[in-house]
XYZ file of C-alpha atoms in Angstrom:
715
model
C -54.396 -7.488 4.243
C -56.001 -6.591 7.816
C -51.800 -7.710 8.603
C -50.726 -5.581 5.756
C -52.069 -2.787 7.662
C -51.076 -3.186 11.002
C -47.297 -3.871 9.789
C -47.345 -0.811 7.780
C -48.007 1.279 11.264
C -45.228 -0.518 12.618
C -43.012 0.610 9.499
C -44.184 4.431 10.530
C -42.896 3.503 14.339
C -47.124 4.843 15.227
C -48.297 2.581 17.453
C -50.851 -0.536 16.274
C -54.482 -0.374 15.844
C -55.759 -0.536 19.358
C -59.034 -2.306 18.073
C -56.567 -5.420 17.370
C -54.252 -4.871 20.265
C -55.922 -4.483 22.884
C -59.492 -6.446 22.969
C -58.724 -8.729 26.199
C -58.312 -5.690 28.208
C -61.831 -6.068 29.356
C -61.778 -10.218 29.751
C -61.407 -11.702 32.995
C -58.005 -13.293 33.617
C -58.326 -16.357 32.329
C -59.660 -15.389 29.179
C -56.491 -13.362 28.512
C -54.193 -16.381 28.708
C -55.709 -18.310 26.579
C -55.728 -15.306 24.099
C -51.735 -14.818 24.530
C -51.882 -18.859 24.192
C -53.831 -18.356 20.712
C -51.562 -15.891 19.446
C -48.348 -17.550 20.227
C -49.589 -20.981 18.440
C -50.528 -19.206 15.835
C -47.131 -17.752 15.338
C -45.423 -20.884 14.911
C -48.265 -23.175 13.048
C -49.081 -23.681 10.051
C -47.388 -21.791 7.705
C -45.429 -20.253 9.276
C -43.473 -22.785 10.532
C -42.188 -22.747 6.749
C -39.354 -20.373 6.907
C -39.720 -17.802 3.967
C -37.223 -17.752 1.043
C -36.019 -14.524 2.644
C -35.761 -13.101 6.228
C -35.371 -17.555 6.488
C -32.781 -17.005 10.268
C -34.704 -13.696 11.706
C -37.670 -15.486 11.667
C -36.865 -18.859 12.836
C -35.111 -17.054 15.850
C -37.976 -14.827 16.644
C -40.835 -18.509 16.343
C -38.112 -19.912 18.926
C -38.458 -17.058 21.283
C -41.952 -17.396 20.951
C -42.289 -21.216 21.088
C -40.657 -20.545 24.725
C -42.984 -18.050 25.488
C -45.222 -20.636 24.651
C -43.720 -22.332 27.379
C -44.627 -19.886 30.167
C -47.824 -19.711 28.998
C -49.066 -23.229 29.332
C -47.279 -23.155 32.951
C -49.180 -20.760 34.057
C -52.441 -21.807 32.562
C -51.873 -25.202 34.341
C -51.596 -22.716 37.547
C -54.841 -21.380 37.307
C -55.758 -18.134 38.114
C -55.326 -18.861 41.959
C -51.774 -19.185 41.224
C -51.256 -15.863 39.785
C -50.364 -13.153 41.305
C -52.763 -10.159 40.133
C -49.990 -7.419 39.031
C -48.674 -10.451 36.713
C -51.632 -9.999 34.486
C -50.376 -6.227 33.434
C -47.708 -7.428 32.276
C -49.646 -10.379 30.686
C -51.203 -7.565 28.814
C -48.098 -5.992 27.167
C -47.099 -9.270 26.493
C -50.757 -10.256 24.110
C -49.341 -6.702 22.313
C -45.292 -7.753 21.833
C -46.881 -11.564 20.225
C -49.667 -9.651 18.223
C -46.827 -7.711 16.220
C -44.430 -10.355 16.151
C -47.609 -12.447 14.551
C -48.448 -9.313 12.550
C -44.417 -9.824 11.399
C -44.317 -12.938 10.721
C -47.426 -13.266 8.208
C -45.886 -10.329 6.340
C -43.010 -12.006 5.759
C -44.514 -15.121 4.533
C -46.902 -12.977 2.622
C -44.355 -10.814 0.564
C -43.103 -11.256 -2.146
C -39.607 -12.161 -2.920
C -38.543 -8.619 -4.806
C -40.551 -7.235 -2.323
C -38.297 -8.934 0.594
C -34.923 -8.173 -0.863
C -36.030 -4.377 -1.749
C -36.896 -3.965 2.523
C -34.082 -6.102 3.575
C -32.663 -4.090 6.036
C -36.673 -2.685 7.131
C -38.076 -5.648 8.055
C -34.738 -6.420 9.810
C -34.958 -4.078 11.990
C -38.142 -4.980 12.791
C -37.025 -8.054 13.981
C -34.478 -6.637 16.305
C -36.879 -3.848 18.004
C -38.841 -6.608 18.856
C -35.812 -8.646 20.174
C -35.134 -5.921 21.933
C -38.438 -5.219 23.753
C -39.109 -8.743 24.427
C -35.846 -8.649 26.765
C -37.274 -5.478 27.994
C -40.541 -6.984 28.932
C -39.002 -10.219 30.443
C -36.524 -7.482 32.775
C -39.748 -6.650 34.239
C -41.612 -9.620 34.325
C -42.185 -10.281 38.318
C -41.293 -14.218 37.919
C -40.066 -14.064 41.193
C -43.533 -13.657 42.379
C -44.366 -16.823 41.343
C -43.228 -19.388 43.349
C -44.559 -22.708 41.829
C -43.017 -22.035 38.787
C -41.009 -24.941 37.807
C -36.962 -24.336 37.665
C -36.718 -25.624 34.206
C -39.411 -22.445 32.752
C -37.395 -19.885 34.365
C -33.551 -21.210 32.881
C -35.617 -21.058 29.460
C -37.204 -17.438 29.812
C -33.900 -16.088 32.034
C -32.378 -17.922 28.260
C -35.015 -15.658 26.176
C -33.634 -12.533 28.469
C -30.328 -13.025 27.764
C -30.516 -13.310 24.528
C -32.528 -11.102 23.536
C -30.936 -8.285 25.366
C -27.726 -9.173 23.629
C -28.881 -10.284 19.973
C -27.822 -7.516 16.935
C -29.084 -6.539 13.974
C -29.060 -9.300 11.783
C -28.567 -8.220 7.997
C -28.166 -11.817 6.045
C -25.361 -11.352 4.199
C -26.539 -13.769 0.885
C -29.843 -11.301 0.766
C -27.815 -8.176 0.520
C -25.929 -10.241 -2.197
C -29.060 -10.693 -3.932
C -30.165 -7.409 -3.350
C -27.358 -5.340 -4.366
C -27.858 -7.353 -7.926
C -31.351 -6.339 -7.873
C -30.312 -3.111 -8.472
C -27.542 -3.565 -10.213
C -29.757 -4.729 -13.291
C -31.656 -1.902 -12.227
C -28.902 0.660 -12.757
C -27.445 -1.374 -16.760
C -31.082 -0.156 -17.943
C -30.668 3.352 -15.992
C -27.139 3.960 -18.473
C -29.000 2.193 -21.092
C -27.679 -0.737 -21.418
C -29.717 -4.087 -21.301
C -28.912 -7.125 -19.019
C -27.383 -10.269 -20.651
C -30.477 -12.917 -20.796
C -28.232 -15.532 -19.245
C -27.537 -13.242 -16.485
C -31.273 -12.403 -15.734
C -31.510 -15.614 -16.136
C -29.491 -17.011 -12.982
C -30.905 -14.417 -10.437
C -35.016 -14.184 -11.073
C -35.285 -18.236 -12.357
C -31.669 -19.945 -10.351
C -31.295 -18.353 -7.504
C -34.643 -17.039 -6.408
C -37.199 -19.943 -7.867
C -38.827 -17.459 -10.253
C -39.734 -20.130 -12.894
C -42.515 -19.568 -14.251
C -45.077 -17.056 -15.724
C -47.580 -17.193 -12.653
C -44.460 -16.190 -10.439
C -43.254 -13.640 -12.455
C -46.731 -12.354 -12.485
C -47.531 -12.504 -9.362
C -44.207 -10.670 -8.238
C -45.238 -8.013 -10.445
C -48.569 -7.436 -9.425
C -47.243 -7.497 -4.954
C -45.211 -4.656 -6.521
C -47.879 -2.923 -8.225
C -49.885 -3.367 -5.215
C -47.454 -1.415 -3.050
C -47.447 1.650 -5.257
C -50.751 2.074 -4.962
C -50.943 1.753 -1.582
C -47.630 3.840 -1.598
C -47.639 6.787 1.353
C -44.886 9.092 0.640
C -42.659 7.419 3.564
C -42.108 4.485 1.657
C -38.503 3.220 0.453
C -37.943 2.755 -2.535
C -39.841 5.191 -3.776
C -42.176 4.978 -6.151
C -40.352 5.894 -9.518
C -37.820 2.808 -8.078
C -40.377 0.339 -8.090
C -41.957 2.050 -11.101
C -38.273 0.830 -12.741
C -38.468 -3.171 -10.596
C -41.988 -3.370 -12.417
C -40.904 -2.546 -16.099
C -37.671 -4.892 -14.977
C -39.435 -8.279 -13.931
C -42.236 -7.463 -16.961
C -38.919 -7.409 -19.417
C -38.128 -10.336 -18.023
C -41.209 -12.630 -18.079
C -41.258 -11.979 -21.900
C -37.621 -12.754 -22.868
C -37.183 -15.663 -20.068
C -40.282 -17.283 -20.159
C -41.018 -16.271 -24.281
C -45.381 -16.522 -24.851
C -45.567 -19.524 -22.315
C -49.260 -19.164 -21.029
C -48.960 -22.915 -19.621
C -53.406 -22.507 -19.820
C -53.122 -19.489 -18.044
C -53.843 -16.946 -19.709
C -55.705 -18.176 -22.801
C -57.402 -21.137 -20.283
C -58.088 -18.339 -17.653
C -59.896 -16.740 -20.868
C -62.271 -19.392 -21.603
C -63.090 -19.928 -18.505
C -64.010 -16.472 -17.217
C -66.411 -17.129 -20.965
C -68.042 -19.981 -19.709
C -68.252 -18.534 -16.130
C -69.897 -15.075 -16.583
C -70.941 -15.290 -19.838
C -69.366 -12.220 -20.512
C -66.271 -11.413 -19.627
C -67.001 -7.864 -19.278
C -70.371 -8.190 -16.805
C -67.977 -7.906 -13.291
C -65.923 -4.854 -15.149
C -69.670 -2.892 -15.844
C -70.524 -4.106 -13.068
C -68.500 -1.412 -11.004
C -70.491 1.455 -12.929
C -73.121 1.124 -10.160
C -70.884 0.864 -7.306
C -68.468 4.108 -8.289
C -68.350 5.582 -4.680
C -70.627 8.562 -3.989
C -67.756 10.914 -2.843
C -65.823 10.060 -6.729
C -69.066 11.601 -8.224
C -69.168 14.527 -9.844
C -72.278 16.790 -8.612
C -72.730 18.030 -10.935
C -72.342 15.446 -13.947
C -72.691 12.518 -11.240
C -70.011 11.125 -13.031
C -66.518 9.661 -12.089
C -64.674 12.544 -12.134
C -61.089 12.804 -13.684
C -59.507 16.628 -11.959
C -61.376 17.012 -9.217
C -60.521 20.461 -7.996
C -62.220 22.372 -5.087
C -63.965 25.786 -4.989
C -64.258 28.698 -2.498
C -66.581 27.142 -0.598
C -65.132 23.636 -0.266
C -66.928 22.371 -2.131
C -65.278 19.551 -4.602
C -66.090 18.866 -7.920
C -64.784 17.608 -11.875
C -62.600 19.843 -13.499
C -64.689 20.762 -16.777
C -68.126 20.227 -14.724
C -67.625 23.437 -12.369
C -65.430 25.482 -15.542
C -68.773 25.339 -17.744
C -70.710 25.963 -14.763
C -68.676 29.536 -14.481
C -68.438 29.775 -18.250
C -72.700 30.341 -18.328
C -71.881 33.408 -15.769
C -73.236 31.570 -12.556
C -71.062 33.046 -9.544
C -72.765 30.606 -6.495
C -71.846 27.227 -5.661
C -73.560 24.790 -7.185
C -73.976 22.421 -4.476
C -74.493 25.026 -1.212
C -75.912 28.637 -3.173
C -72.954 30.064 -1.680
C -71.643 32.858 -3.655
C -68.076 31.925 -4.468
C -65.691 34.567 -2.901
C -63.333 33.868 -6.176
C -63.238 31.620 -9.170
C -60.120 29.790 -8.573
C -59.606 26.025 -8.663
C -57.892 24.413 -6.864
C -56.787 21.041 -7.263
C -57.592 18.115 -4.910
C -54.865 15.734 -5.121
C -55.931 14.095 -2.261
C -59.087 13.206 -4.136
C -57.878 12.135 -7.596
C -55.172 9.665 -5.609
C -57.812 7.987 -4.294
C -59.640 7.684 -7.220
C -56.565 6.581 -8.951
C -56.237 3.354 -6.677
C -59.690 2.858 -6.773
C -59.848 3.040 -10.599
C -56.212 0.826 -10.545
C -58.022 -1.632 -8.236
C -61.171 -1.813 -9.799
C -59.085 -2.746 -13.379
C -60.713 0.674 -14.550
C -58.501 3.177 -16.670
C -57.812 6.520 -15.030
C -55.678 9.316 -17.096
C -55.579 12.767 -15.733
C -55.714 15.124 -18.622
C -52.793 15.484 -20.404
C -52.398 19.364 -20.816
C -53.706 20.554 -17.607
C -50.620 22.400 -15.732
C -51.820 21.347 -12.391
C -51.909 17.822 -12.833
C -49.557 15.630 -10.296
C -48.349 12.574 -10.898
C -48.122 10.123 -8.565
C -44.041 9.854 -9.601
C -42.476 10.267 -13.058
C -41.021 7.036 -14.331
C -36.995 7.051 -13.453
C -34.850 6.021 -16.532
C -34.557 2.866 -15.957
C -38.094 2.281 -15.971
C -38.285 3.822 -19.593
C -35.710 1.592 -21.144
C -37.116 -1.644 -19.601
C -40.276 -0.378 -21.127
C -39.343 0.073 -24.342
C -37.028 -2.937 -24.482
C -40.568 -4.696 -23.352
C -42.704 -3.137 -26.318
C -40.150 -4.699 -28.584
C -40.165 -8.472 -27.710
C -43.767 -8.179 -27.652
C -43.788 -6.533 -31.024
C -41.128 -8.873 -32.321
C -43.685 -11.344 -31.184
C -46.534 -10.263 -32.942
C -44.121 -9.961 -35.872
C -43.031 -13.095 -36.147
C -44.470 -15.539 -33.563
C -46.587 -18.513 -34.217
C -50.528 -17.854 -34.258
C -50.041 -19.144 -30.126
C -47.513 -16.294 -29.961
C -49.092 -13.847 -31.167
C -52.768 -13.994 -29.165
C -51.202 -14.049 -26.386
C -48.376 -10.957 -27.679
C -51.717 -9.096 -27.807
C -53.052 -10.121 -24.333
C -50.105 -8.892 -22.835
C -49.707 -5.930 -25.363
C -53.529 -4.763 -24.110
C -52.810 -5.196 -20.160
C -49.580 -2.943 -21.015
C -51.397 -0.278 -22.586
C -54.037 -0.400 -19.793
C -52.483 2.213 -17.394
C -49.950 4.723 -18.416
C -49.376 6.928 -21.327
C -45.767 6.264 -21.578
C -46.889 3.122 -21.999
C -49.178 3.573 -24.657
C -46.674 5.765 -26.498
C -43.731 3.207 -26.569
C -45.974 -0.135 -27.828
C -47.437 2.497 -30.637
C -43.136 4.133 -31.447
C -42.360 -0.171 -31.317
C -44.915 -0.763 -34.320
C -47.502 -2.833 -32.253
C -50.854 -0.842 -34.311
C -49.621 -2.373 -37.812
C -49.709 -5.790 -36.637
C -52.568 -5.994 -34.336
C -54.809 -4.553 -37.034
C -53.841 -8.017 -38.903
C -55.452 -9.788 -35.724
C -58.716 -8.242 -36.327
C -59.650 -10.194 -38.719
C -58.808 -13.441 -37.052
C -60.946 -16.354 -36.525
C -59.154 -16.470 -33.167
C -62.039 -14.887 -30.663
C -59.127 -14.574 -28.194
C -56.530 -12.873 -30.783
C -59.329 -10.861 -32.112
C -60.985 -9.418 -28.782
C -57.725 -8.435 -27.551
C -55.900 -6.754 -30.215
C -59.371 -4.623 -30.868
C -59.040 -3.812 -26.570
C -55.132 -3.206 -27.111
C -55.950 -0.706 -30.018
C -58.611 0.604 -27.420
C -56.193 1.192 -24.639
C -53.335 2.480 -27.001
C -56.085 5.401 -28.110
C -56.274 6.875 -24.826
C -52.778 8.667 -25.887
C -53.929 11.256 -27.974
C -51.258 11.151 -30.587
C -52.199 7.204 -30.839
C -55.222 8.218 -32.845
C -53.609 9.817 -35.496
C -51.178 6.740 -35.724
C -54.275 4.093 -35.640
C -55.932 6.829 -38.439
C -52.946 6.356 -40.413
C -52.765 2.703 -40.619
C -54.177 1.715 -44.205
C -57.665 -0.371 -43.528
C -56.789 -0.355 -39.703
C -60.442 1.802 -39.741
C -62.831 -0.789 -41.512
C -61.299 -4.073 -39.553
C -62.259 -2.255 -36.425
C -65.201 -1.790 -37.729
C -65.222 -5.078 -39.256
C -65.181 -6.003 -35.639
C -68.194 -3.790 -34.318
C -70.151 -5.102 -37.022
C -69.526 -9.542 -37.177
C -66.580 -9.844 -33.783
C -66.565 -13.363 -32.092
C -68.231 -12.070 -28.985
C -69.861 -9.006 -27.145
C -66.764 -7.779 -25.579
C -65.123 -7.290 -29.490
C -67.764 -5.564 -30.714
C -68.279 -2.937 -26.796
C -64.354 -2.364 -27.400
C -64.960 -1.484 -31.349
C -67.434 1.041 -30.463
C -65.876 2.283 -27.733
C -62.413 2.579 -29.873
C -64.536 4.450 -32.877
C -65.909 6.650 -29.994
C -62.366 7.368 -28.032
C -61.099 7.767 -32.564
C -63.967 10.397 -33.087
C -62.867 12.605 -29.965
C -60.874 14.168 -33.297
C -62.520 16.551 -35.390
C -60.945 15.630 -38.588
C -61.931 11.977 -38.369
C -65.844 11.938 -37.056
C -66.510 12.565 -41.364
C -64.183 9.269 -42.018
C -65.618 7.543 -39.499
C -69.137 8.177 -40.437
C -67.876 7.585 -44.059
C -66.794 4.187 -43.344
C -69.163 1.469 -44.877
C -71.232 -0.049 -41.845
C -70.144 2.096 -38.968
C -73.153 4.216 -38.313
C -75.846 1.323 -39.111
C -73.483 -1.281 -36.629
C -73.570 1.825 -33.876
C -77.123 2.064 -34.482
C -77.931 -1.343 -33.801
C -75.828 -1.633 -30.466
C -77.473 0.604 -29.353
C -80.711 -1.250 -29.332
C -79.631 -4.495 -28.938
C -76.327 -4.650 -27.149
C -75.850 -4.682 -23.199
C -76.262 -1.386 -20.541
C -72.110 -1.135 -21.894
C -72.168 -1.304 -24.847
C -74.968 1.196 -25.179
C -73.315 3.489 -23.342
C -70.565 2.976 -25.943
C -72.386 3.505 -29.428
C -74.778 5.954 -28.205
C -71.404 8.519 -26.565
C -69.390 7.532 -30.182
C -72.842 8.722 -32.317
C -73.003 11.972 -30.063
C -69.177 12.512 -31.259
C -69.920 11.640 -34.712
C -73.447 14.284 -35.058
C -71.054 16.812 -34.082
C -69.746 17.368 -37.674
C -72.484 18.806 -39.671
C -71.417 17.065 -42.822
C -72.194 13.891 -40.715
C -75.990 14.501 -40.596
C -77.419 13.158 -43.928
C -74.964 9.537 -43.241
C -77.227 9.504 -39.600
C -80.211 9.932 -41.889
C -79.608 7.437 -44.082
C -77.962 4.963 -41.789
C -81.514 4.886 -39.532
C -79.506 6.265 -36.838
C -81.905 9.148 -35.844
C -85.064 7.040 -35.420
C -82.795 5.321 -33.136
C -81.779 7.916 -30.783
C -85.602 8.993 -30.540
C -86.107 5.214 -29.377
C -83.243 6.269 -27.160
C -84.995 8.512 -25.129
C -86.955 6.813 -23.302
C -84.158 4.410 -22.169
C -82.251 5.689 -18.819
C -78.272 6.124 -19.170
C -78.487 6.463 -22.576
C -81.102 9.233 -22.880
C -78.941 12.402 -22.478
C -75.991 11.627 -25.291
C -79.347 10.670 -27.920
C -81.425 14.095 -27.079
C -77.647 15.915 -27.603
C -77.145 13.760 -30.876
C -80.455 15.437 -32.237
C -80.300 18.487 -30.839
C -77.481 18.641 -33.403
C -78.937 17.186 -36.065
C -82.068 19.525 -36.013
C -79.866 22.212 -36.576
C -79.742 20.509 -40.427
C -82.701 21.224 -42.757
C -82.490 17.258 -43.684
C -81.906 16.456 -39.756
C -84.936 18.798 -39.031
C -87.150 16.828 -41.614
C -85.859 13.544 -40.632
C -86.813 14.024 -36.889
C -90.341 16.116 -37.370
C -91.129 12.599 -39.736
C -90.500 10.805 -36.265
C -94.151 10.777 -34.191
C -92.205 9.873 -30.765
C -89.523 12.799 -31.004
C -91.617 15.333 -29.359
C -93.096 12.832 -27.120
C -89.605 12.250 -25.617
C -88.001 15.237 -25.459
C -90.841 16.213 -23.512
C -90.800 13.577 -21.428
C -87.019 14.373 -21.276
C -88.508 17.984 -20.441
C -89.788 16.626 -16.983
C -87.526 14.253 -16.065
C -84.474 14.318 -17.696
C -80.863 15.979 -15.805
C -79.767 19.556 -15.942
C -77.928 18.721 -18.852
C -80.640 16.051 -20.789
C -83.467 19.136 -19.944
C -80.839 21.533 -22.056
C -80.283 19.149 -24.702
C -84.147 18.389 -24.766
C -85.268 22.030 -24.879
C -82.252 22.940 -27.520
C -83.802 20.321 -29.690
C -88.009 21.344 -29.290
C -86.763 24.974 -29.896
C -84.972 23.901 -33.786
C -87.799 22.107 -33.982
C -90.573 24.665 -34.349
C -88.034 27.137 -35.977
C -86.753 25.158 -38.587
C -89.882 22.064 -38.484
C -92.457 23.985 -40.389
C -96.126 25.442 -38.138
C -97.272 20.764 -38.718
C -94.021 20.760 -35.823
C -94.676 23.707 -34.224
C -98.261 23.108 -33.479
C -97.161 19.122 -31.714
C -94.465 20.906 -29.874
C -96.820 22.789 -28.702
C -99.975 20.628 -27.945
C -97.458 18.339 -25.874
C -98.673 17.534 -22.376
C -97.999 19.826 -19.836
C -95.508 21.823 -22.275
C -96.682 25.445 -20.302
C -95.778 23.778 -16.615
C -92.825 22.202 -17.980
C -91.465 25.790 -19.408
C -92.477 27.250 -16.957
C -90.671 25.338 -14.189
C -87.640 25.499 -16.070
C -87.407 29.117 -16.644
C -87.327 28.567 -13.157
C -84.808 26.218 -11.928
C -83.006 24.814 -15.674
C -79.159 26.408 -16.153
C -78.506 29.801 -17.728
C -78.551 27.999 -21.333
C -81.296 25.880 -20.891
C -83.302 29.342 -19.098
C -82.329 31.132 -22.591
C -83.556 28.279 -24.701
C -86.821 27.860 -23.440
C -87.700 31.704 -23.368
C -86.857 31.120 -27.072
C -89.188 28.954 -27.064
C -91.613 30.695 -25.270
C -91.640 33.915 -27.875
C -92.049 31.125 -31.043
C -95.413 30.243 -29.686
C -96.033 33.707 -28.547
C -95.481 34.641 -32.083
C -98.233 31.154 -32.953
C -101.746 32.169 -33.575
C -103.917 31.261 -30.899
C -101.223 30.405 -28.454
C -102.155 33.498 -25.721
C -104.646 31.867 -24.176
C -102.483 28.390 -24.471
C -99.567 29.721 -22.614
C -101.069 32.480 -20.863
C -99.644 30.874 -17.303
C -96.002 32.000 -18.718
C -96.286 35.274 -18.254
C -93.931 35.923 -14.791
C -91.856 33.302 -15.996
C -90.963 34.924 -18.809
C -90.462 38.231 -17.515
C -88.095 36.563 -15.426
C -86.132 35.221 -18.793
C -85.974 37.693 -20.444
C -84.582 39.931 -17.527
C -81.709 37.224 -17.002
C -81.282 34.791 -19.950
C -79.275 36.239 -23.336
C -81.414 37.293 -25.534
C -78.741 36.375 -28.820
C -78.947 32.717 -30.250
C -75.234 30.757 -30.354
C -75.286 30.054 -34.129
C -71.993 28.022 -33.722
C -73.381 24.660 -34.776
C -72.446 23.042 -31.034
C -72.641 25.856 -28.706
C -75.830 25.248 -27.594
C -75.973 21.560 -27.021
C -74.940 20.016 -23.643
C -71.825 18.326 -24.570
C -70.631 14.550 -21.942
C -67.765 14.423 -20.685
C -64.901 12.489 -21.792
C -66.107 8.002 -20.549
C -63.072 5.646 -19.722
C -64.341 2.561 -20.753
C -63.302 -0.603 -18.561
C -61.070 -2.750 -20.257
C -59.309 -5.468 -18.457
């Protein structure tokens, strides 16, 4: 909001935006008068006539002063340009700045939440007082005496305005201040481990503040959360305290209004399904519009842990770390040699990415085990206790509420678990996971969708993965939603949940053995939406990294589907990676070798794929030649333009890709009658032999480029 941005500059005591305030400077004098008149009218017309819930006395006083200034402006307009001395226009331009700032302040107060006005009571009162002093100063030098034809009545009103402004004192409404202190009292109660009485909270929030329903309570929460996101370090109270008030409000929302939705939550969901077809569509679209500066130059994906190298370029830590581990000592983007290998966290960019993710509803968690990750504000004890109390209320309703109340509780757990590993931990500790599992087979589409999405959000926290897997029947219920879910988003989020759970090596085999899991993922890879296909292919890739899952991948038809995915942009890279893992097993190389389009698809990846995709493709082709027999080798050998593709990879590929290409060239050289076919590889092969590592890793997934973790967009 423009007014909020300008008021923010006022709060920092810096100059307001020149573009906004000095626009009339180049206009004719008559236009300056009209601009002044328009600003003065807009300051006390329409919404401004209604006094805000707080700061009412200060707002009414300022509006009355502006109305007096408006009388002066009317008189000047009636006099006409010829009756106004030229020197007066300098003061009028200063008056424009003053009136515009007054309008911004009034609009800001009218547009702020009730709790925010309470928390900023002293600061905002100070701004009103500053403007009063500026009015006094301006009219002390205002040359009214040079306007001989100005009526005596107007002169008296301006003189009275000047004296009142000069004598005005800082006004802090005592009732507002008492309410502010009461608000801090509730926070201190949670800080000391005591939960305030329900009746006391009702009297304050409902009867005194007029927060009477779920909608108004949620509006207050969203406004405070917006301030936390836009927190710039000089705001009082600090972000950790604001988080405490958000947690307090969230607790009151469930305690005071229980699980009413008044056609708000459920009705809103139904309307969105009707209007958009899929709830996830608007969120999925955000992946297309990720700001370029937020993407890693190596992986081209959203950075989760941006770091700066010695050349000043920023990369995602996992991508640049892999680049350096491969033996590279240059900057990938500029080609300059790195002076040192130290990676410096780019916290400013990480905070910008966090703000963008929050604004677009995309989960964003920094790595949990990174020592250099700095969270914006650690949760206060009050926030922790209030969140725990909220989780307890939600879980109680999930256990004992009516079917409709359980549905709303699942929706609210989904929202609460969307951000913050602490929230996810408290919800799980309160016992939500077994109860959410019971909603997965529900005939209510809304209940099913939100329960599986809540489990997805909870699974982002690593400790919750084991909690989900340990609940008897939970994995099967998630797979059931994947196979027969009522909505597209429910099925997609169940696939994303399997992807999240499969990040733990011990669970990969268990997931693959679950009846129908791999088949359903393969089906989504064929028929799903763009987001669903991405969820499915990454889950299949994770499952492929376990050597004992190879047979399961073959019998389920996943291999055939992965081969077909090589031709689809956006999922080809992970598909090639999964195939490169599968062909390392004897039964896997046989299954892939039987697919007629496998070699053609992998060759196409060498031609048009990403650097990571080319690594995966050449690794798969090498394994086909080594273990697939003479027929597979001949098929690879006869692939169109293979010689030029390998030569290009030997010169321009990553270190791992060059090593694999060199090994593949040696395989071809050992074949009969290949010297003529691949005579053009001589220079490239010599280059590779001198620079690549001759030995080939024997670890299962060492030569397959692993995809970075992705965050699945949820509501």
